[in-house]
Amino acid sequence: MPSTTKGSLQKQGIRLTRQRQILLDLIDKSGQHLDAESLFQLAQEKDSKLNRVTVYRTLKLLKQEGLVDELDLMHYGGDQHYYETRMKQEHAHIICLRCGKVEEFFGEPLQKLRRQIEGDFGFQILLARTEIGGYCSHCQVLRSREVEQATVAAAKPKQRVRKAV
Amino acid sequence: MPSTTKGSLQKQGIRLTRQRQILLDLIDKSGQHLDAESLFQLAQEKDSKLNRVTVYRTLKLLKQEGLVDELDLMHYGGDQHYYETRMKQEHAHIICLRCGKVEEFFGEPLQKLRRQIEGDFGFQILLARTEIGGYCSHCQVLRSREVEQATVAAAKPKQRVRKAV
DNA sequence: GTAGGTGCAAAATCTTTGCATGCCG
DNA sequence: CGGCATGCAAAGATTTTGCACCTAC
């Protein structure tokens, strides 16, 4: 997370502690979609004393300051939240519910949506999030095979595969 | 939740137990945005033995069957999830972070977004969710007053109001 | 009758809080 | 050096699981 971020924190009278610098750098570099636990694991490699609680407090702070966005990626992988540094450009997250791959979509419908909502409701948008779940082109094929297999198995219960032990 | 829903459950070989009928009816009638705990409270009024676990299990089932959608309303009010019966028409949820009011937006940018994503990525969409947080037109005014007050208080710390005990 | 569903208790997961101590500015 | 920040332990909130009993079909 570059100097601009550190700058905006300091401007708010927020202290740049050693722990925060570590977390800020990780969130920025790691690219994308870290959850609190992963961030904690990574941070511990740099400072084994850094506490999980500090991770949560820092994420909450960054969220409040509008420096990171919170996602849940359709709860693929559980109930954690994922974080990414706020980008100038709004985008949707498209997650494959079979392989977990996340694509990002930037496109004018998102801006149009935003403008219409501001216009229609006189609403002041602070946070926006679009998340879409389904099957990517690759997994659609595999998925239909899986479904077919399951159907066959159900139709001929005698041939049902023994559960793995 | 009308006969159509009960029908689609039965078609899947899913039993319509007394508990499920209660929950289905509540989700359908109550209109919108119930979280598991509220649903549980309402259900208990109809059957005091109905267990919280059954609520969770039923919601999970309905989600899997695509009969309800899960929201988080930008975590206004905490980390619970909210549920609403799946509508034919996709819509975004717009939540005021000050008063908690939820508006729904139906509009062509949402359909366009969907079509573009299907086209650009060859993605098969199963779930979609757009949630937007900010201030409604009413709260924008109140909010700016509050911010001003806070600024004044910060500038003249001697006049700071004593914390409530 | 039987597979699937429920209740209960207990656990798992994720996140927050209270408080004494530490350290940034 | 003052007050915000951290670590630690403990609690809180939400959701899941194991298992014996129950019931819809």
XYZ file of C-alpha atoms (C1' of nucleotides) in Angstrom:
380
model
C 0.000 0.000 0.000
C 1.788 3.040 -1.306
C 2.666 6.346 0.251
C -0.714 7.794 -0.717
C -2.474 5.436 1.639
C -0.069 6.040 4.469
C -0.515 9.721 3.772
C -4.266 9.633 4.057
C -4.014 7.745 7.304
C -1.610 10.213 8.842
C -3.762 13.101 7.697
C -6.562 11.638 9.830
C -4.257 11.635 12.821
C -3.903 7.882 12.622
C -0.588 6.527 13.759
C 1.604 4.539 11.437
C 2.703 1.835 13.807
C 5.041 -0.943 12.834
C 2.141 -3.390 12.766
C 0.041 -1.209 10.506
C 2.892 -0.743 8.077
C 3.306 -4.496 7.826
C -0.407 -5.042 7.220
C -0.710 -2.165 4.787
C 2.187 -3.463 2.729
C 0.757 -6.973 2.658
C -2.702 -5.896 1.593
C -1.270 -3.788 -1.134
C 1.252 -6.219 -2.527
C -0.539 -9.501 -2.163
C -2.796 -8.300 -4.910
C -6.213 -9.475 -3.945
C -8.915 -11.012 -1.927
C -7.158 -11.735 1.322
C -9.218 -12.747 4.283
C -8.333 -11.772 7.841
C -6.823 -15.123 8.697
C -4.561 -15.258 5.640
C -3.448 -11.728 6.277
C -2.683 -12.682 9.851
C -0.620 -15.672 8.742
C 1.379 -13.542 6.338
C 1.877 -10.828 8.924
C 3.160 -13.315 11.456
C 5.968 -14.239 9.095
C 7.187 -10.671 9.369
C 6.476 -10.177 13.053
C 5.666 -13.271 15.033
C 4.252 -11.176 17.855
C 1.656 -9.430 15.744
C -1.743 -10.401 17.043
C -4.820 -11.521 15.195
C -6.773 -8.841 16.989
C -4.588 -6.173 15.470
C -5.417 -7.529 12.044
C -9.131 -7.204 12.725
C -8.729 -3.742 14.179
C -6.652 -2.592 11.251
C -9.070 -3.962 8.684
C -11.938 -2.251 10.430
C -10.020 0.986 10.400
C -9.160 0.759 6.722
C -12.754 -0.037 5.915
C -13.934 2.999 7.850
C -11.427 5.195 6.080
C -12.595 3.839 2.759
C -9.167 2.471 1.885
C -10.206 -1.136 1.473
C -13.371 -2.785 0.273
C -14.901 -5.807 1.883
C -16.165 -8.742 -0.169
C -17.569 -12.111 0.652
C -17.231 -13.747 -2.763
C -20.602 -15.414 -2.389
C -19.321 -17.298 0.637
C -17.320 -19.571 -1.524
C -14.921 -20.963 1.026
C -16.919 -20.010 4.088
C -18.105 -17.013 5.976
C -14.965 -14.952 6.074
C -14.677 -11.586 4.456
C -12.133 -10.735 1.858
C -10.419 -7.412 1.426
C -8.904 -5.543 -1.453
C -7.471 -2.066 -1.744
C -9.971 0.367 -3.076
C -9.529 0.906 -6.783
C -10.504 4.050 -8.613
C -12.536 1.991 -10.980
C -15.574 0.211 -9.646
C -15.825 -3.434 -10.611
C -17.886 -6.542 -10.067
C -16.495 -9.818 -8.788
C -17.452 -12.935 -10.640
C -16.732 -16.126 -8.810
C -16.904 -19.665 -10.067
C -18.650 -21.764 -7.466
C -16.888 -24.882 -8.669
C -13.224 -23.882 -9.039
C -13.222 -20.686 -7.018
C -11.663 -18.546 -9.694
C -12.487 -14.855 -9.373
C -12.818 -12.631 -12.392
C -13.287 -8.905 -12.306
C -15.628 -7.052 -14.538
C -15.252 -3.365 -15.317
C -17.892 -2.109 -17.634
C -20.234 0.736 -18.231
C -23.333 -0.931 -16.759
C -21.739 -0.435 -13.367
C -21.260 3.277 -13.843
C -24.705 3.586 -15.312
C -26.167 1.779 -12.344
C -24.400 4.137 -10.000
C -25.547 7.229 -11.863
C -29.136 6.021 -12.003
C -29.261 5.290 -8.312
C -27.803 8.651 -7.428
C -30.307 10.267 -9.751
C -33.447 8.285 -8.994
C -33.088 8.272 -5.232
C -30.883 11.270 -4.554
C -28.728 8.734 -2.790
C -25.128 9.443 -1.816
C -23.163 6.297 -2.571
C -20.257 5.467 -0.303
C -19.874 1.756 -0.889
C -20.936 -0.451 -3.743
C -20.492 -4.099 -4.310
C -21.595 -6.468 -7.014
C -20.804 -10.131 -6.663
C -21.876 -12.811 -9.060
C -21.669 -16.544 -8.583
C -22.022 -19.340 -11.096
C -19.893 -21.501 -13.307
C -17.041 -20.313 -15.486
C -16.937 -21.546 -19.057
C -14.460 -24.246 -18.138
C -16.446 -25.598 -15.215
C -19.797 -25.614 -17.026
C -18.652 -28.624 -19.009
C -17.242 -30.477 -16.027
C -20.296 -29.630 -14.011
C -22.741 -31.083 -16.505
C -20.730 -34.299 -16.528
C -20.849 -34.447 -12.763
C -24.592 -33.909 -12.734
C -25.068 -36.621 -15.306
C -22.995 -39.047 -13.284
C -25.033 -38.272 -10.209
C -28.251 -38.820 -12.131
C -27.078 -42.155 -13.429
C -25.981 -43.198 -9.977
C -29.350 -42.239 -8.555
C -31.189 -44.170 -11.255
C -29.176 -47.328 -10.604
C -28.704 -47.329 -6.872
C -27.178 -50.825 -6.915
C -24.180 -49.460 -8.748
C -23.674 -46.585 -6.363
C -20.038 -46.033 -5.609
C -18.968 -46.882 -2.114
C -18.249 -43.836 -0.016
C -14.605 -43.062 0.497
C -13.423 -44.020 3.987
C -44.208 -18.911 0.427
C -46.876 -20.055 -1.935
C -47.737 -23.410 -3.348
C -45.228 -22.979 -6.148
C -42.400 -23.044 -3.668
C -43.764 -25.977 -1.777
C -44.210 -27.675 -5.110
C -40.619 -27.204 -6.182
C -39.436 -28.576 -2.876
C -41.582 -31.678 -3.133
C -40.429 -32.230 -6.670
C -36.893 -32.503 -5.333
C -38.029 -35.168 -2.917
C -37.771 -32.739 -0.034
C -40.271 -33.290 2.739
C -42.705 -30.632 3.740
C -42.471 -30.953 7.459
C -44.511 -28.870 9.859
C -41.426 -26.817 10.719
C -40.611 -26.103 7.106
C -44.138 -25.001 6.386
C -43.966 -22.538 9.244
C -40.655 -21.134 8.087
C -41.667 -21.014 4.448
C -44.819 -19.107 5.275
C -42.942 -16.644 7.443
C -40.272 -15.921 4.867
C -42.872 -15.386 2.239
C -45.279 -13.220 4.178
C -42.946 -11.172 6.301
C -41.986 -9.475 3.096
C -38.306 -8.900 3.365
C -34.856 -9.027 4.746
C -35.262 -11.337 7.685
C -32.170 -12.642 9.388
C -31.962 -16.116 10.892
C -32.502 -14.932 14.439
C -35.611 -12.884 13.624
C -37.018 -15.740 11.652
C -36.365 -18.025 14.596
C -38.151 -15.650 16.972
C -41.165 -15.462 14.694
C -41.216 -19.202 14.213
C -41.141 -19.810 17.934
C -44.377 -17.906 18.294
C -46.005 -20.534 16.125
C -44.193 -23.542 17.550
C -42.256 -22.993 20.713
C -40.351 -26.217 20.201
C -38.955 -25.262 16.835
C -35.208 -25.102 17.140
C -32.787 -22.463 15.940
C -30.809 -25.188 14.205
C -33.793 -26.041 12.071
C -33.944 -22.451 10.938
C -30.345 -22.567 9.819
C -30.801 -25.896 8.118
C -33.911 -24.715 6.311
C -32.295 -21.509 5.135
C -29.328 -23.435 3.825
C -31.674 -25.744 1.963
C -33.677 -22.925 0.423
C -30.481 -21.226 -0.630
C -29.255 -24.395 -2.296
C -32.536 -24.828 -4.098
C -32.336 -21.250 -5.285
C -35.588 -20.319 -3.552
C -34.159 -17.575 -1.370
C -31.348 -15.104 -1.847
C -28.890 -14.183 0.822
C -27.923 -10.584 1.504
C -25.784 -8.855 4.051
C -26.990 -5.289 3.554
C -23.474 -3.959 3.874
C -23.304 -5.300 7.427
C -25.499 -2.564 8.637
C -26.651 -4.062 11.916
C -23.901 -6.649 12.213
C -22.651 -9.766 10.558
C -25.874 -11.664 10.104
C -27.245 -12.544 6.741
C -30.642 -11.550 5.527
C -32.925 -13.571 3.329
C -35.614 -12.805 0.820
C -37.616 -14.989 -1.498
C -36.140 -15.076 -4.944
C -37.920 -12.672 -7.240
C -38.158 -13.092 -10.975
C -36.744 -9.638 -11.400
C -33.186 -9.044 -10.326
C -32.671 -5.987 -8.163
C -30.059 -4.115 -6.204
C -30.363 -3.273 -2.526
C -29.591 0.242 -1.490
C -29.102 0.724 2.199
C -28.788 3.933 4.146
C -25.930 3.559 6.589
C -27.467 6.120 8.911
C -31.158 5.145 9.181
C -30.992 1.604 7.851
C -33.698 2.046 5.271
C -33.434 -0.351 2.360
C -34.533 0.619 -1.118
C -34.687 -1.695 -4.058
C -33.583 -0.766 -7.499
C -34.813 -2.539 -10.604
C -33.374 -1.136 -13.749
C -31.888 -2.039 -17.039
C -28.234 -1.601 -16.016
C -28.643 -4.775 -13.986
C -29.879 -6.808 -16.915
C -27.234 -5.312 -19.128
C -24.574 -6.205 -16.627
C -25.811 -9.752 -16.520
C -25.886 -10.082 -20.292
C -22.428 -8.608 -20.675
C -20.927 -10.950 -18.133
C -22.529 -13.962 -19.717
C -21.292 -12.806 -23.088
C -17.791 -11.608 -22.243
C -16.846 -14.530 -20.030
C -19.163 -17.274 -21.182
C -20.126 -17.392 -17.541
C -23.241 -19.170 -16.326
C -24.783 -16.955 -13.665
C -26.574 -18.656 -10.790
C -26.493 -15.951 -8.142
C -26.103 -12.221 -8.397
C -26.096 -9.579 -5.778
C -25.594 -5.853 -5.832
C -25.611 -3.970 -2.582
C -24.978 -0.290 -2.215
C -24.381 1.642 0.972
C -24.441 5.356 1.600
C -26.817 8.047 2.758
C -30.383 8.465 1.622
C -31.508 11.939 0.634
C -33.036 12.515 4.040
C -29.983 11.456 6.003
C -27.495 13.410 3.899
C -28.724 16.619 5.489
C -28.714 15.264 9.009
C -25.349 13.696 8.445
C -23.698 16.932 7.359
C -25.019 18.622 10.484
C -23.614 15.869 12.629
C -20.229 16.145 10.968
C -20.224 19.878 11.466
C -21.039 19.496 15.131
C -18.238 17.010 15.535
C -15.810 19.370 13.822
C -16.785 22.239 16.061
C -16.444 20.049 19.120
C -12.992 18.964 18.025
C -11.894 22.553 17.423
C -12.990 23.662 20.886
C -12.119 20.687 23.052
C -12.951 22.591 26.286
C -16.589 22.631 25.285
C -16.686 18.963 24.563
C -19.811 17.365 25.869
C -19.312 15.025 28.747
C -19.706 11.390 27.801
C -22.927 9.807 28.909
C -22.426 7.552 31.924
C -41.187 -49.178 7.056
C -37.435 -46.193 5.961
C -34.885 -42.443 4.595
C -34.737 -38.052 5.673
C -35.681 -34.367 9.316
C -35.632 -32.529 14.028
C -34.099 -31.308 18.716
C -30.596 -30.944 21.875
C -26.014 -30.162 23.316
C -21.733 -29.175 22.122
C -18.351 -27.394 19.076
C -16.473 -24.610 15.393
C -15.702 -20.302 13.163
C -15.219 -15.573 12.907
C -14.933 -11.226 15.339
C -15.063 -7.982 19.278
C -14.013 -6.200 23.980
C -11.635 -5.031 28.553
C -7.673 -3.896 30.439
C -2.786 -3.261 31.423
C 1.220 -2.052 28.942
C 3.679 -0.044 24.964
C 5.165 3.310 21.731
C 4.140 7.119 17.963
C 4.254 11.814 17.181
C 4.669 12.725 27.752
C -0.195 12.082 26.480
C -3.106 9.422 24.247
C -3.822 6.267 20.738
C -2.427 1.329 19.680
C -1.182 -3.357 20.891
C -1.234 -7.946 23.082
C -3.478 -11.155 25.685
C -7.311 -13.476 27.424
C -11.830 -13.864 27.447
C -16.269 -13.255 25.676
C -19.722 -12.644 21.926
C -22.085 -13.636 17.751
C -23.270 -16.615 14.223
C -23.428 -21.068 12.255
C -22.401 -26.138 12.042
C -22.123 -31.006 13.624
C -23.045 -35.581 16.023
C -26.354 -38.387 17.504
C -30.676 -40.380 19.151
C -35.376 -39.983 18.309
C -39.267 -38.752 15.245
C -42.256 -38.461 11.081
C -43.634 -37.584 6.164
C -44.415 -40.154 2.357
